[in-house]
Coordinates of C-alpha atoms and ligand atoms in Angstrom, one line a residue:
M1 CA -60.6 1.9 -103.4
A2 CA -61.6 2.0 -99.7
V3 CA -59.2 2.6 -96.9
N4 CA -59.1 -0.5 -94.3
L5 CA -58.1 0.1 -91.3
S6 CA -56.2 -2.9 -90.3
D7 CA -54.1 -2.7 -93.4
F8 CA -53.0 1.1 -92.9
M9 CA -52.1 0.0 -89.4
D10 CA -49.7 -2.7 -90.7
W11 CA -48.3 -0.3 -93.2
V12 CA -47.8 2.7 -90.7
V13 CA -46.5 -0.2 -88.0
A14 CA -43.9 -1.9 -90.5
R15 CA -42.4 1.6 -91.3
N16 CA -42.0 3.0 -88.2
P17 CA -40.9 0.0 -86.2
G18 CA -41.0 0.1 -82.3
E19 CA -42.4 3.5 -82.1
T20 CA -45.2 2.2 -79.9
E21 CA -46.6 5.8 -78.7
F22 CA -46.8 6.9 -82.4
H23 CA -48.7 3.7 -83.6
Q24 CA -51.2 4.3 -80.7
A25 CA -51.7 8.0 -81.7
V26 CA -52.2 7.1 -85.4
H27 CA -54.5 4.3 -84.6
E28 CA -56.5 6.6 -82.5
V29 CA -57.3 9.1 -85.6
A30 CA -57.2 6.7 -88.2
E31 CA -60.1 4.6 -86.4
T32 CA -62.4 7.5 -86.6
V33 CA -61.2 9.4 -89.5
I34 CA -61.1 6.3 -92.1
P35 CA -64.9 6.0 -92.3
F36 CA -65.0 10.0 -93.2
I37 CA -62.4 9.3 -95.8
N38 CA -64.4 6.3 -97.4
A39 CA -67.3 8.8 -97.4
N40 CA -65.5 11.5 -99.1
P41 CA -63.0 9.6 -101.5
V42 CA -61.4 12.6 -102.9
Y43 CA -59.2 12.4 -99.9
E44 CA -58.2 8.8 -100.2
K45 CA -57.3 9.6 -103.8
I46 CA -54.6 11.6 -103.0
K47 CA -53.4 9.6 -100.0
V48 CA -53.8 12.5 -97.6
L49 CA -54.1 10.1 -94.5
E50 CA -51.0 8.2 -95.8
R51 CA -49.2 11.8 -96.2
M52 CA -50.2 13.0 -92.5
A53 CA -48.7 10.0 -90.9
E54 CA -45.4 10.6 -92.3
P55 CA -43.6 13.7 -90.9
D56 CA -42.2 16.6 -93.6
R57 CA -38.8 16.1 -91.4
I58 CA -37.2 15.1 -88.4
I59 CA -33.7 17.0 -87.4
S60 CA -31.9 15.0 -84.6
F61 CA -28.8 16.5 -83.1
R62 CA -26.2 16.2 -80.7
V63 CA -26.2 18.4 -77.5
T64 CA -23.1 18.4 -75.7
W65 CA -22.8 20.7 -72.5
A66 CA -20.4 20.6 -69.2
D67 CA -22.0 19.8 -65.9
D68 CA -21.1 21.8 -62.7
N69 CA -17.8 19.6 -62.4
G70 CA -16.7 20.3 -65.7
E71 CA -17.7 16.8 -67.1
V72 CA -19.0 16.7 -70.5
Q73 CA -22.2 15.4 -71.1
V74 CA -24.0 14.3 -74.5
N75 CA -27.4 14.3 -74.9
R76 CA -29.8 13.8 -77.9
G77 CA -31.7 16.6 -79.4
Y78 CA -34.9 16.7 -81.8
R79 CA -37.5 18.2 -83.7
V80 CA -39.8 16.8 -85.7
Q81 CA -41.6 19.2 -88.3
F82 CA -44.7 17.1 -88.9
N83 CA -47.2 19.4 -91.1
N84 CA -47.0 22.7 -92.1
S85 CA -50.2 22.8 -94.7
I86 CA -52.2 25.5 -92.5
G87 CA -49.2 27.6 -90.9
P88 CA -45.8 27.4 -89.4
Y89 CA -44.7 24.4 -87.5
K90 CA -45.8 24.8 -84.0
G91 CA -45.6 22.7 -80.9
G92 CA -43.8 22.3 -77.7
I93 CA -40.2 21.1 -76.2
R94 CA -40.0 18.5 -74.0
F95 CA -37.1 18.0 -71.7
H96 CA -37.1 14.2 -70.2
P97 CA -35.2 11.1 -70.2
S98 CA -38.0 9.5 -71.7
V99 CA -37.8 11.4 -74.9
N100 CA -37.1 9.6 -78.0
Q101 CA -38.0 9.9 -81.8
G102 CA -41.3 7.9 -81.4
V103 CA -42.7 9.8 -78.6
L104 CA -41.9 13.0 -80.5
K105 CA -43.7 11.7 -83.4
F106 CA -47.2 10.9 -81.8
L107 CA -46.6 14.5 -80.1
G108 CA -46.0 16.2 -83.7
F109 CA -48.8 14.1 -84.8
E110 CA -51.2 15.1 -82.5
Q111 CA -50.4 18.5 -82.4
T112 CA -51.0 18.7 -86.2
F113 CA -55.0 18.0 -85.6
K114 CA -54.7 19.9 -82.4
N115 CA -53.4 23.0 -83.9
S116 CA -55.8 22.9 -86.7
L117 CA -58.8 22.6 -84.2
T118 CA -57.4 26.0 -82.4
G119 CA -58.7 27.7 -85.9
L120 CA -55.5 29.5 -85.9
P121 CA -53.0 29.1 -88.4
M122 CA -50.4 26.6 -87.1
G123 CA -48.9 23.5 -88.4
G124 CA -47.6 20.5 -86.2
G125 CA -44.3 19.9 -84.5
K126 CA -42.9 18.8 -81.6
G127 CA -39.4 18.7 -80.0
G128 CA -37.1 18.1 -77.1
A129 CA -34.3 16.1 -75.7
D130 CA -33.3 13.0 -73.5
F131 CA -32.1 15.4 -70.7
D132 CA -33.4 15.1 -67.2
P133 CA -33.5 18.6 -65.6
K134 CA -34.2 16.8 -62.1
G135 CA -31.4 17.7 -60.0
K136 CA -29.8 20.0 -62.2
S137 CA -28.3 23.5 -61.2
Q138 CA -29.6 26.5 -62.8
H139 CA -26.4 26.7 -64.5
E140 CA -26.4 23.3 -65.9
I141 CA -30.0 24.2 -67.3
M142 CA -28.9 27.4 -68.7
R143 CA -25.8 25.4 -70.3
F144 CA -27.9 23.0 -71.8
C145 CA -30.6 25.2 -73.1
Q146 CA -27.8 27.4 -75.0
S147 CA -26.2 24.4 -76.5
F148 CA -29.6 23.2 -77.6
M149 CA -30.2 26.2 -79.4
T150 CA -27.1 26.3 -81.0
E151 CA -28.1 23.7 -83.1
L152 CA -31.9 24.5 -83.3
Y153 CA -31.5 28.1 -84.3
R154 CA -31.1 26.9 -88.1
H155 CA -34.4 25.2 -88.1
V156 CA -36.7 27.4 -86.5
G157 CA -38.2 31.1 -87.0
A158 CA -41.2 33.1 -86.9
N159 CA -42.5 31.9 -90.1
I160 CA -40.8 28.8 -90.2
D161 CA -41.2 26.6 -86.8
V162 CA -42.4 28.2 -83.5
P163 CA -41.3 25.9 -80.6
A164 CA -42.7 26.4 -76.6
G165 CA -42.9 24.5 -73.5
D166 CA -43.6 21.2 -72.4
I167 CA -42.6 18.7 -70.0
G168 CA -39.5 19.9 -68.3
V169 CA -39.6 23.5 -70.2
G170 CA -40.9 26.3 -68.7
G171 CA -40.5 29.8 -68.7
R172 CA -36.9 29.9 -67.5
E173 CA -35.9 27.6 -70.0
I174 CA -38.0 29.4 -72.7
G175 CA -35.9 32.5 -71.9
Y176 CA -32.5 30.8 -72.0
M177 CA -33.2 29.3 -75.4
F178 CA -34.5 32.7 -76.7
G179 CA -31.7 34.5 -75.5
Q180 CA -29.5 32.1 -77.3
F181 CA -31.6 32.5 -80.6
K182 CA -31.3 36.2 -80.5
R183 CA -27.6 36.5 -79.8
I184 CA -26.6 34.0 -82.3
T185 CA -29.3 35.4 -85.1
N186 CA -29.4 39.2 -84.4
S187 CA -32.9 38.6 -84.7
F188 CA -35.8 39.5 -81.9
E189 CA -38.5 37.9 -83.7
G190 CA -41.7 35.5 -82.3
V191 CA -39.5 32.4 -82.3
L192 CA -40.5 30.8 -79.3
T193 CA -43.9 31.3 -77.3
G194 CA -44.4 31.0 -73.6
K195 CA -41.9 34.0 -73.4
G196 CA -41.8 36.3 -70.2
L197 CA -44.0 39.4 -70.5
E198 CA -40.6 41.7 -70.8
Y199 CA -39.5 40.4 -74.0
G200 CA -42.7 39.5 -75.9
G201 CA -44.6 36.9 -73.7
S202 CA -48.3 36.9 -73.7
L203 CA -50.6 37.3 -70.5
M204 CA -52.4 34.1 -70.0
R205 CA -50.1 31.8 -71.3
P206 CA -49.0 30.1 -68.3
E207 CA -52.6 29.7 -67.4
A208 CA -54.1 28.6 -70.5
T209 CA -53.6 24.8 -71.2
G210 CA -55.1 24.1 -67.7
Y211 CA -57.9 26.6 -67.7
G212 CA -58.7 25.6 -71.1
A213 CA -59.0 22.2 -70.2
V214 CA -61.4 22.9 -67.4
Y215 CA -63.4 25.3 -69.8
F216 CA -63.8 22.4 -72.1
L217 CA -65.0 20.3 -69.2
E218 CA -67.5 22.9 -68.5
D219 CA -68.8 22.9 -72.0
M220 CA -69.1 19.2 -72.0
L221 CA -71.2 19.4 -68.5
H222 CA -73.2 22.1 -69.7
H223 CA -74.1 20.0 -73.1
I224 CA -75.8 17.6 -70.6
G225 CA -77.1 20.4 -68.2
Q226 CA -74.6 20.1 -65.7
E227 CA -72.0 22.2 -63.8
I228 CA -68.4 22.1 -62.4
E229 CA -69.7 23.6 -58.8
G230 CA -70.1 20.9 -56.2
K231 CA -68.2 18.3 -58.1
T232 CA -65.2 16.5 -56.9
A233 CA -62.2 16.5 -59.1
V234 CA -59.2 14.1 -59.3
V235 CA -56.1 15.5 -60.9
S236 CA -52.8 14.1 -61.8
G237 CA -49.7 15.9 -62.2
S238 CA -48.2 18.7 -60.3
G239 CA -46.7 21.0 -63.4
N240 CA -48.1 23.9 -65.2
V241 CA -51.1 22.1 -66.7
A242 CA -52.1 20.3 -63.3
T243 CA -51.9 22.9 -61.2
H244 CA -53.9 25.5 -63.5
A245 CA -56.5 23.0 -63.9
A246 CA -57.0 22.5 -60.1
E247 CA -56.9 26.2 -59.9
K248 CA -59.7 26.3 -62.4
I249 CA -61.5 23.7 -60.8
L250 CA -61.5 25.8 -57.3
H251 CA -62.6 29.3 -59.4
R252 CA -65.7 27.1 -60.5
G253 CA -66.9 25.8 -57.2
G254 CA -65.5 22.4 -57.7
K255 CA -63.3 20.4 -55.0
P256 CA -60.1 19.5 -56.3
V257 CA -58.5 16.8 -54.3
T258 CA -55.4 15.2 -55.8
L259 CA -52.2 16.1 -57.3
S260 CA -49.4 14.0 -58.3
D261 CA -45.7 13.4 -60.0
S262 CA -43.7 10.7 -61.0
G263 CA -43.0 9.3 -57.0
G264 CA -46.7 9.2 -56.3
F265 CA -50.0 10.8 -55.4
I266 CA -51.1 13.2 -52.7
F267 CA -55.0 13.1 -51.3
D268 CA -56.2 16.2 -49.4
P269 CA -59.7 15.0 -48.5
D270 CA -60.4 18.9 -47.6
G271 CA -59.6 19.8 -51.2
F272 CA -56.8 22.5 -52.5
T273 CA -57.2 26.1 -51.4
Q274 CA -55.6 28.7 -53.3
E275 CA -53.1 29.0 -50.9
K276 CA -52.5 25.1 -51.2
I277 CA -52.2 25.3 -55.1
D278 CA -49.7 28.4 -55.1
W279 CA -47.4 26.4 -52.5
V280 CA -47.5 23.7 -54.8
K281 CA -46.6 26.0 -57.7
E282 CA -43.8 27.3 -55.9
H283 CA -42.5 24.1 -54.6
K284 CA -42.5 22.4 -58.2
K285 CA -40.7 25.3 -59.8
Q286 CA -37.6 23.7 -58.7
R287 CA -36.9 20.7 -61.0
G288 CA -36.6 17.9 -58.9
A289 CA -38.9 19.0 -56.1
R290 CA -41.1 16.0 -55.0
I291 CA -45.1 16.5 -54.4
S292 CA -44.5 14.2 -51.0
A293 CA -43.8 17.5 -49.3
Y294 CA -47.4 18.7 -49.5
V295 CA -48.4 16.5 -46.7
A296 CA -45.7 17.9 -44.2
E297 CA -47.2 21.2 -44.7
F298 CA -50.6 21.1 -45.3
G299 CA -51.6 17.5 -44.0
G300 CA -53.4 14.9 -45.8
E301 CA -52.0 11.5 -47.5
Y302 CA -49.0 10.6 -49.7
H303 CA -49.3 7.3 -52.0
E304 CA -46.1 6.4 -52.9
G305 CA -45.4 4.8 -56.4
K306 CA -49.3 5.0 -56.8
T307 CA -51.7 7.2 -59.7
P308 CA -54.9 8.5 -58.0
W309 CA -57.5 6.9 -60.1
G310 CA -58.6 5.0 -57.1
V311 CA -60.1 8.1 -55.1
P312 CA -63.8 8.4 -55.8
C313 CA -64.6 11.6 -57.7
D314 CA -67.1 13.0 -60.0
V315 CA -64.7 14.3 -62.9
A316 CA -61.2 13.3 -63.8
L317 CA -58.4 15.4 -65.2
P318 CA -55.2 13.5 -66.2
C319 CA -52.6 16.3 -66.5
A320 CA -49.0 14.5 -66.2
T321 CA -48.1 12.5 -69.2
Q322 CA -48.8 9.8 -72.0
N323 CA -50.4 6.6 -71.1
E324 CA -50.7 7.1 -67.1
L325 CA -54.6 6.1 -67.3
L326 CA -54.9 2.7 -68.2
G327 CA -57.5 0.4 -68.7
D328 CA -58.4 -0.7 -65.1
D329 CA -58.0 2.7 -63.7
A330 CA -61.0 3.6 -65.9
K331 CA -62.8 0.7 -64.5
T332 CA -62.1 1.7 -61.0
L333 CA -62.9 5.7 -61.9
L334 CA -66.1 4.4 -63.2
K335 CA -67.3 1.9 -60.6
N336 CA -66.5 5.0 -58.1
G337 CA -69.2 7.2 -60.0
C338 CA -66.7 9.2 -62.4
K339 CA -69.0 11.0 -65.1
A340 CA -66.5 13.1 -67.2
V341 CA -63.1 12.8 -68.1
S342 CA -61.0 16.0 -69.7
E343 CA -57.4 15.6 -70.9
G344 CA -54.9 18.1 -69.8
A345 CA -51.9 15.9 -70.8
N346 CA -51.5 14.7 -74.4
M347 CA -52.8 11.0 -74.8
P348 CA -52.7 10.1 -71.1
C349 CA -55.7 7.5 -71.4
D350 CA -54.5 4.4 -73.4
M351 CA -57.0 2.8 -75.7
K352 CA -58.5 0.5 -73.3
A353 CA -59.3 3.1 -71.0
I354 CA -61.0 5.4 -73.8
A355 CA -63.1 2.2 -74.8
A356 CA -64.2 1.7 -71.2
F357 CA -65.4 5.4 -71.1
H358 CA -67.1 5.1 -74.4
D359 CA -68.7 2.1 -73.4
A360 CA -70.1 3.2 -70.4
R361 CA -71.3 6.6 -72.4
I362 CA -69.5 9.0 -69.9
L363 CA -67.7 12.5 -71.3
Y364 CA -64.8 11.8 -72.3
A365 CA -62.3 14.6 -74.1
P366 CA -59.3 13.8 -75.8
G367 CA -56.4 16.2 -75.3
K368 CA -56.0 17.0 -78.7
A369 CA -59.4 18.8 -78.0
S370 CA -59.3 19.5 -74.3
N371 CA -55.5 20.8 -73.8
A372 CA -55.5 23.1 -77.1
G373 CA -55.9 26.1 -74.6
G374 CA -52.2 26.2 -74.5
V375 CA -51.3 26.3 -78.1
G376 CA -54.3 28.4 -79.0
M377 CA -52.8 31.0 -76.2
S378 CA -49.2 30.6 -78.0
G379 CA -50.8 31.4 -81.5
L380 CA -52.3 34.6 -79.9
E381 CA -48.9 35.2 -78.5
M382 CA -47.4 34.8 -82.1
S383 CA -50.1 37.3 -83.5
Q384 CA -49.5 39.7 -80.8
N385 CA -45.4 39.6 -81.8
S386 CA -46.2 40.2 -85.2
A387 CA -48.3 43.1 -84.5
R388 CA -46.0 44.4 -81.9
L389 CA -48.7 44.8 -79.5
H390 CA -50.0 43.4 -75.9
R391 CA -53.7 41.9 -75.4
T392 CA -55.1 42.7 -71.9
E393 CA -55.5 39.8 -69.7
E394 CA -59.4 40.0 -69.7
D395 CA -59.3 40.2 -73.8
L396 CA -57.3 37.0 -73.7
R397 CA -59.2 35.2 -71.5
L398 CA -62.4 35.9 -73.5
A399 CA -60.4 34.9 -76.3
L400 CA -59.1 31.6 -74.7
R401 CA -62.7 30.9 -73.9
K402 CA -64.0 31.2 -77.3
I403 CA -61.6 29.3 -78.7
M404 CA -62.4 26.2 -76.3
D405 CA -66.1 26.7 -77.0
D406 CA -65.7 26.6 -80.8
I407 CA -63.5 23.3 -80.2
H408 CA -66.5 22.0 -78.4
D409 CA -69.0 23.1 -80.9
A410 CA -67.0 21.4 -83.8
C411 CA -66.6 18.3 -81.6
V412 CA -70.5 18.5 -81.2
R413 CA -70.9 19.1 -85.1
H414 CA -68.7 16.3 -86.1
G415 CA -69.1 13.8 -83.2
S416 CA -72.9 13.9 -82.2
E417 CA -74.4 10.1 -82.6
P418 CA -78.2 9.6 -83.1
D419 CA -79.2 9.4 -79.5
G420 CA -77.5 12.6 -78.6
Y421 CA -74.2 11.3 -77.1
V422 CA -71.2 12.8 -78.3
D423 CA -68.1 11.1 -79.4
Y424 CA -65.2 13.6 -78.6
V425 CA -62.7 11.6 -79.9
K426 CA -64.6 11.2 -83.6
G427 CA -65.4 14.9 -83.5
A428 CA -62.3 16.3 -82.9
N429 CA -60.2 14.2 -85.4
I430 CA -62.6 14.6 -88.1
A431 CA -62.8 18.5 -87.4
G432 CA -58.8 18.5 -87.1
F433 CA -58.3 16.3 -90.2
K434 CA -60.6 18.2 -92.3
K435 CA -59.1 21.8 -92.5
V436 CA -55.5 20.2 -93.1
A437 CA -56.6 17.5 -95.4
D438 CA -58.3 20.6 -97.6
A439 CA -55.4 22.6 -97.6
M440 CA -53.1 19.5 -98.7
L441 CA -56.0 19.0 -101.5
A442 CA -55.4 22.4 -102.8
F443 CA -51.3 22.2 -102.8
G444 CA -51.6 19.0 -105.2
V445 CA -48.9 16.2 -105.0
V446 CA -46.3 17.6 -102.7
Ligands
NDP1 P1 -44.7 20.0 -66.6 O1 -43.1 19.8 -66.5 O2 -44.8 21.4 -65.6 O3 -45.2 18.9 -65.3 C1 -45.2 17.6 -65.7 C2 -45.7 17.0 -64.4 O4 -45.9 15.3 -64.7 C3 -45.0 16.9 -63.3 O5 -45.7 16.7 -62.2 C4 -44.2 15.6 -63.5 O6 -44.0 14.8 -62.3 C5 -45.4 14.5 -63.9 N1 -44.8 13.7 -65.0 C6 -43.9 13.6 -66.1 N2 -43.5 12.5 -66.3 C7 -44.2 11.6 -65.6 C8 -44.1 10.3 -65.6 N3 -43.7 9.2 -66.4 N4 -45.2 9.4 -64.5 C9 -45.7 10.0 -63.8 N5 -45.8 11.5 -63.8 C10 -45.0 12.2 -64.3 O7 -45.3 19.5 -67.6 P2 -46.6 20.3 -68.1 O8 -47.5 20.2 -67.1 O9 -46.5 21.6 -69.3 O10 -47.1 19.0 -69.0 C11 -48.2 18.1 -68.9 C12 -48.7 17.3 -69.7 O11 -49.5 18.3 -70.9 C13 -47.7 16.8 -70.9 O12 -48.4 15.6 -71.4 C14 -47.4 17.8 -72.0 O13 -47.5 17.2 -73.1 C15 -49.3 18.5 -71.9 N6 -49.4 19.7 -72.4 C16 -48.7 20.8 -71.5 C17 -49.2 21.7 -72.4 C18 -48.3 23.2 -72.0 O14 -49.0 24.2 -72.4 N7 -47.6 23.3 -71.0 C19 -50.1 22.3 -73.6 C20 -50.8 21.1 -73.9 C21 -50.4 19.9 -73.5 P3 -42.3 15.0 -61.9 O15 -41.8 16.2 -61.2 O16 -41.8 13.9 -61.0 O17 -41.4 14.6 -63.3

């Protein structure tokens, strides 16, 4: 019997009440994958999509720690182990007050498809806690990370589940968590990625997500005979992904003019130089530092409480968080002449925005394709740890480029329409789905 999108979504919503981000992520995949399943009934027979929409397991735990005043604090930690059909669970850890089970399920679901697209043997997972690192001292962050890992260590391992960073979790937090894992288990293994170079980290990991999103943008532009050079780029966020995306735009001769945080955005009409981007990277290393301080340092404008989508641009890179670019923002971007969108963040565009980009037939890359460079490099960090060796920066830069080019090719293969327009959402979803579904098919009913 053919699968029907609205019946399938009713079923998903009924069994995951209130988890709106998760419904949104599943809907986006189901819309494009169901016609493929109906054309290939072998997947319907074994209920692959239903099984892929149900995590293998969800672990939720209390994280107790004492702040600098000696007051006891209680947070909730999670690990969603979504699907390990093609490799150990793999996906970041997010520390942000908005973290809840539904958000992590959406991220873990997306991650399964993204990791499949990289071509590397990694399953999908995601974790985090409703902990707010803003304004916390270094010692408080260390104690929180240690307490978090004191439970998480039971559920992870180099061949089981390999977390990485995400919002609120960078190299420093990974270091604290790795130290605690090693101390508890007495095992030095590649249990986390995004590690420091001294203890098993990979060159290019910090740069990989932002650079990868720009490589993917470049691939899309090349496909229609255009270049990044000379193009004005609007970037949101000011963390790891955003600053590296802006930097790579600059390397390619483009002009990045905005960055943002949860307080508002800055617009520098002269464009960012390397010096300005380096300043932002350093400034935002202090968790809680505001992007608004840029204006006192370099000039330009600060727009409190606003997102940057009203600034005229040729290309847009949303690199902050989910649902930060809505239907009306998309209309504004289109009105101002935006021709391409490459997502650095996970699900930053809502469904109305995506529909507007598709209707206007502009280039639109979903995060599961365009931000896969980060986890791709994490996959290479895992293989370097297993082989106990370090690859050179140049070697890894080429490897990242190849991962992004291959994902682009897969999207073109599965998402091209008769008139030559590429539906990158369809392409990414079908290519990501097929590999995981074929593995599940091989395992039988488990
Ligand atoms: P960071 O913590 O380094 O930076 C996050 C940035 O987003 C900050 O500028 C932050 O502002 C802003 N932000 C966070 N929440 C909100 C919000 N609710 N509204 C507006 N702005 C917000 O995180 P990353 O750069 O690592 O991650 C950014 C995005 O990229 C996320 O969607 C993440 O899942 C995705 N991603 C990250 C990868 C990685 O390798 N790091 C890999 C693939 C995807 P503020 O300082 O005010 O909080």
